DNA sequence: CTGTTAGCGCGTTCAT
DNA sequence: ATGAACGCGCTAACAG
């Protein structure tokens, strides 16, 4: 493998000083056009490019942004990540991505590594285990020296700039929508009951049911997806119990399973049973039926996260901004 | 924002030299236990961690691997990426990810940035535009100083270690499977006719048809997904033409659309029409029907790519390894 | 216009 | 057992 050429070697070849080369490469007005041309030609010839590590050390700035997310397979997170990358690039930043697999230990390590001067700020979606274990110290420690923006998942201990989605509102909107289209008995299905966001969504749902006399509600929570499918199918085909005329999916998986269960048992969407939930948007457009869904606007989340971080980078701000993205019910084929 | 503490400041506080602190932190046998303890305690107290940029510059090694992929929304690429990250981490490397959006310009820029000392090697899935424009010089230039491993997409000009999937074989396997289950007229659908991999898949299909008298074949290629859907639906419901009894999807999108089209028009899977194609595996498991698919084993691709790169990093190897991952038809609900 | 020098943070001889 | 000095590649303040 050929060694990369440095400024020093170019200087030697041209019999000038390293600073002349450096200035020429950076188009300093101090250098004559003739010299600039000579230097640049040779640089191009040897494929010279400034060593980013050295520049970072010298300038004390890396133009890297760290991103930590629990799972790339989650289509919402993947879409947020993509938009983070796009907007970071637009602002001249690169991203360094770590995946935690929802593990606290991985999260701690990622934060440590990234804060060692590798990046100027960190955008992070805290892992589930972090919430379960209620461990937030590692965030606070890092935040003393490195700006942090969190997204998607909130906690009162996480006192940073953040972008999240109005989860309560979206569940309520779906419930309201069902109620206004005359649903009588809503089934809430979830494969993320163990996850904090799953708990919030369930609580919001049960709260709605308790405060409304015109609708009743039931809940199926099951982490094992195949079990979940069985339970849902058993319930919606059970004639001995009150009829389910609407299903609310608390996450992408349970919504998919609910849709498949309805199709497999040949129930008629809308006429017999409606469905609203969370989906993989891109995939949903191609399917039949396309499920009516709660749009969480991952593009906005990603863009806003970058925006908050960069403004924080540019000036040491004191006030914390907790941005909340409004969600929206998008009607497709499975609901009125 | 608090400034990060350096070795220098710790040295000053402890009234020792920087080299003593450095050695103590790295458990050098030259340093007494007493001093080590003193240094480490203070370091911990101040949350000291060595500056990664400085260490990288000093050691001329970053322990970073660059990854360049066209699109994170592609579930195959996303799964490969995830596995690259996992295996990189397992070997003590971090990954820096860039997305090209299938653009040549973005690919060039990404390669340039990454090869400026940021990473020790690069794993890249070349963008589509690169193939269309037949531009491979930028790879060759970078490869002189930085080890490169390509994956998924091959070209004879790309003379690097690579991991790919036996695309021809997988299409042939699907065709064979249809033939052996008595399909008479196979429809090949594709939304990626413009993509090199799409062309290969189509050629393989038409080649199969030409060499087999017992089956006939048709092709629908359409980049606009809604148009594609219309064309597929029109064709499979057109009684004036020969009956289509099998569909082969050339990519995830067209396969999804084909499945949805069949469902929407209430054709019976297997009895009336079969379907095999590429899918988002995770999503496919939750759907009804689950589409019979070609498994490309993204886990293996990711793992192998990291393996090839790291072995290349460890010793300057001369022989090029072009790994090919065997695919497999996985029978689900849409085919015999 | 060009060169010399210092220093970013760290690890590593080589002295002491 | 500890410290002084150098250099990784680069930029910038200061001289000339």
Short mmCIF file of N, CA and C (backbone and C1' of nucleotides) in Angstrom, two decimals, chain C residues 3-15:
data_model
loop_
_atom_site.label_atom_id
_atom_site.label_comp_id
_atom_site.label_asym_id
_atom_site.label_seq_id
_atom_site.Cartn_x
_atom_site.Cartn_y
_atom_site.Cartn_z
P DG C 3 10.25 29.54 0.87
"O5'" DG C 3 10.65 29.86 2.38
"C5'" DG C 3 11.70 30.79 2.62
"C4'" DG C 3 11.90 30.96 4.10
"C3'" DG C 3 11.95 29.66 4.89
"O3'" DG C 3 13.00 29.75 5.85
"C1'" DG C 3 10.28 31.09 5.79
P DT C 4 13.47 28.47 6.63
"O5'" DT C 4 13.45 28.97 8.14
"C5'" DT C 4 13.38 30.35 8.43
"C4'" DT C 4 12.92 30.55 9.88
"C3'" DT C 4 13.06 29.32 10.77
"O3'" DT C 4 13.50 29.75 12.04
"C1'" DT C 4 10.82 30.06 10.80
P DT C 5 13.78 28.70 13.20
"O5'" DT C 5 12.38 28.81 13.97
"C5'" DT C 5 11.91 30.09 14.37
"C4'" DT C 5 10.63 29.92 15.19
"C3'" DT C 5 10.65 28.73 16.15
"O3'" DT C 5 10.21 29.18 17.42
"C1'" DT C 5 8.70 28.67 14.80
P DA C 6 10.29 28.26 18.68
"O5'" DA C 6 8.76 28.21 19.15
"C5'" DA C 6 7.93 29.35 18.95
"C4'" DA C 6 6.47 28.92 19.05
"C3'" DA C 6 6.22 27.79 20.06
"O3'" DA C 6 5.04 28.10 20.77
"C1'" DA C 6 5.39 27.15 17.97
P DG C 7 4.76 27.38 22.12
"O5'" DG C 7 3.46 26.53 21.78
"C5'" DG C 7 2.35 27.15 21.14
"C4'" DG C 7 1.46 26.06 20.59
"C3'" DG C 7 1.33 24.83 21.51
"O3'" DG C 7 -0.02 24.47 21.62
"C1'" DG C 7 1.87 24.17 19.35
P DC C 8 -0.55 23.79 22.92
"O5'" DC C 8 -1.93 23.12 22.47
"C5'" DC C 8 -2.82 23.73 21.57
"C4'" DC C 8 -3.42 22.67 20.66
"C3'" DC C 8 -3.47 21.29 21.32
"O3'" DC C 8 -4.74 21.11 21.94
"C1'" DC C 8 -2.69 21.19 19.02
P DG C 9 -4.90 20.71 23.42
"O5'" DG C 9 -4.51 19.18 23.41
"C5'" DG C 9 -5.42 18.23 22.89
"C4'" DG C 9 -4.76 16.88 22.92
"C3'" DG C 9 -4.28 16.45 24.31
"O3'" DG C 9 -4.85 15.18 24.57
"C1'" DG C 9 -2.55 16.22 22.72
P DC C 10 -4.47 14.30 25.77
"O5'" DC C 10 -3.35 13.37 25.15
"C5'" DC C 10 -3.73 12.44 24.15
"C4'" DC C 10 -2.50 11.83 23.52
"C3'" DC C 10 -1.66 11.00 24.47
"O3'" DC C 10 -1.95 9.63 24.24
"C1'" DC C 10 -0.34 12.37 23.01
P DG C 11 -1.38 8.50 25.13
"O5'" DG C 11 -0.03 8.09 24.41
"C5'" DG C 11 -0.09 7.62 23.09
"C4'" DG C 11 1.30 7.37 22.55
"C3'" DG C 11 2.15 6.39 23.36
"O3'" DG C 11 2.94 5.70 22.42
"C1'" DG C 11 3.25 8.46 23.26
P DT C 12 3.71 4.36 22.82
"O5'" DT C 12 5.17 4.58 22.27
"C5'" DT C 12 5.41 5.70 21.41
"C4'" DT C 12 6.90 6.04 21.43
"C3'" DT C 12 7.80 5.09 22.21
"O3'" DT C 12 9.04 5.02 21.53
"C1'" DT C 12 8.00 7.25 23.10
P DT C 13 9.97 3.70 21.67
"O5'" DT C 13 10.83 3.96 22.99
"C5'" DT C 13 12.26 3.92 22.96
"C4'" DT C 13 12.84 5.11 22.21
"C3'" DT C 13 14.26 5.38 22.66
"O3'" DT C 13 15.12 5.64 21.56
"C1'" DT C 13 12.84 7.25 23.19
P DC C 14 16.67 5.37 21.66
"O5'" DC C 14 17.16 6.51 22.67
"C5'" DC C 14 16.95 7.88 22.34
"C4'" DC C 14 17.27 8.75 23.54
"C3'" DC C 14 18.45 8.24 24.38
"O3'" DC C 14 19.32 9.33 24.64
"C1'" DC C 14 16.59 8.66 25.76
P DA C 15 20.87 8.98 24.97
"O5'" DA C 15 21.11 10.02 26.14
"C5'" DA C 15 20.43 9.80 27.34
"C4'" DA C 15 20.05 11.11 28.00
"C3'" DA C 15 20.82 11.34 29.29
"O3'" DA C 15 20.92 12.71 29.58
"C1'" DA C 15 18.54 10.77 29.77
#
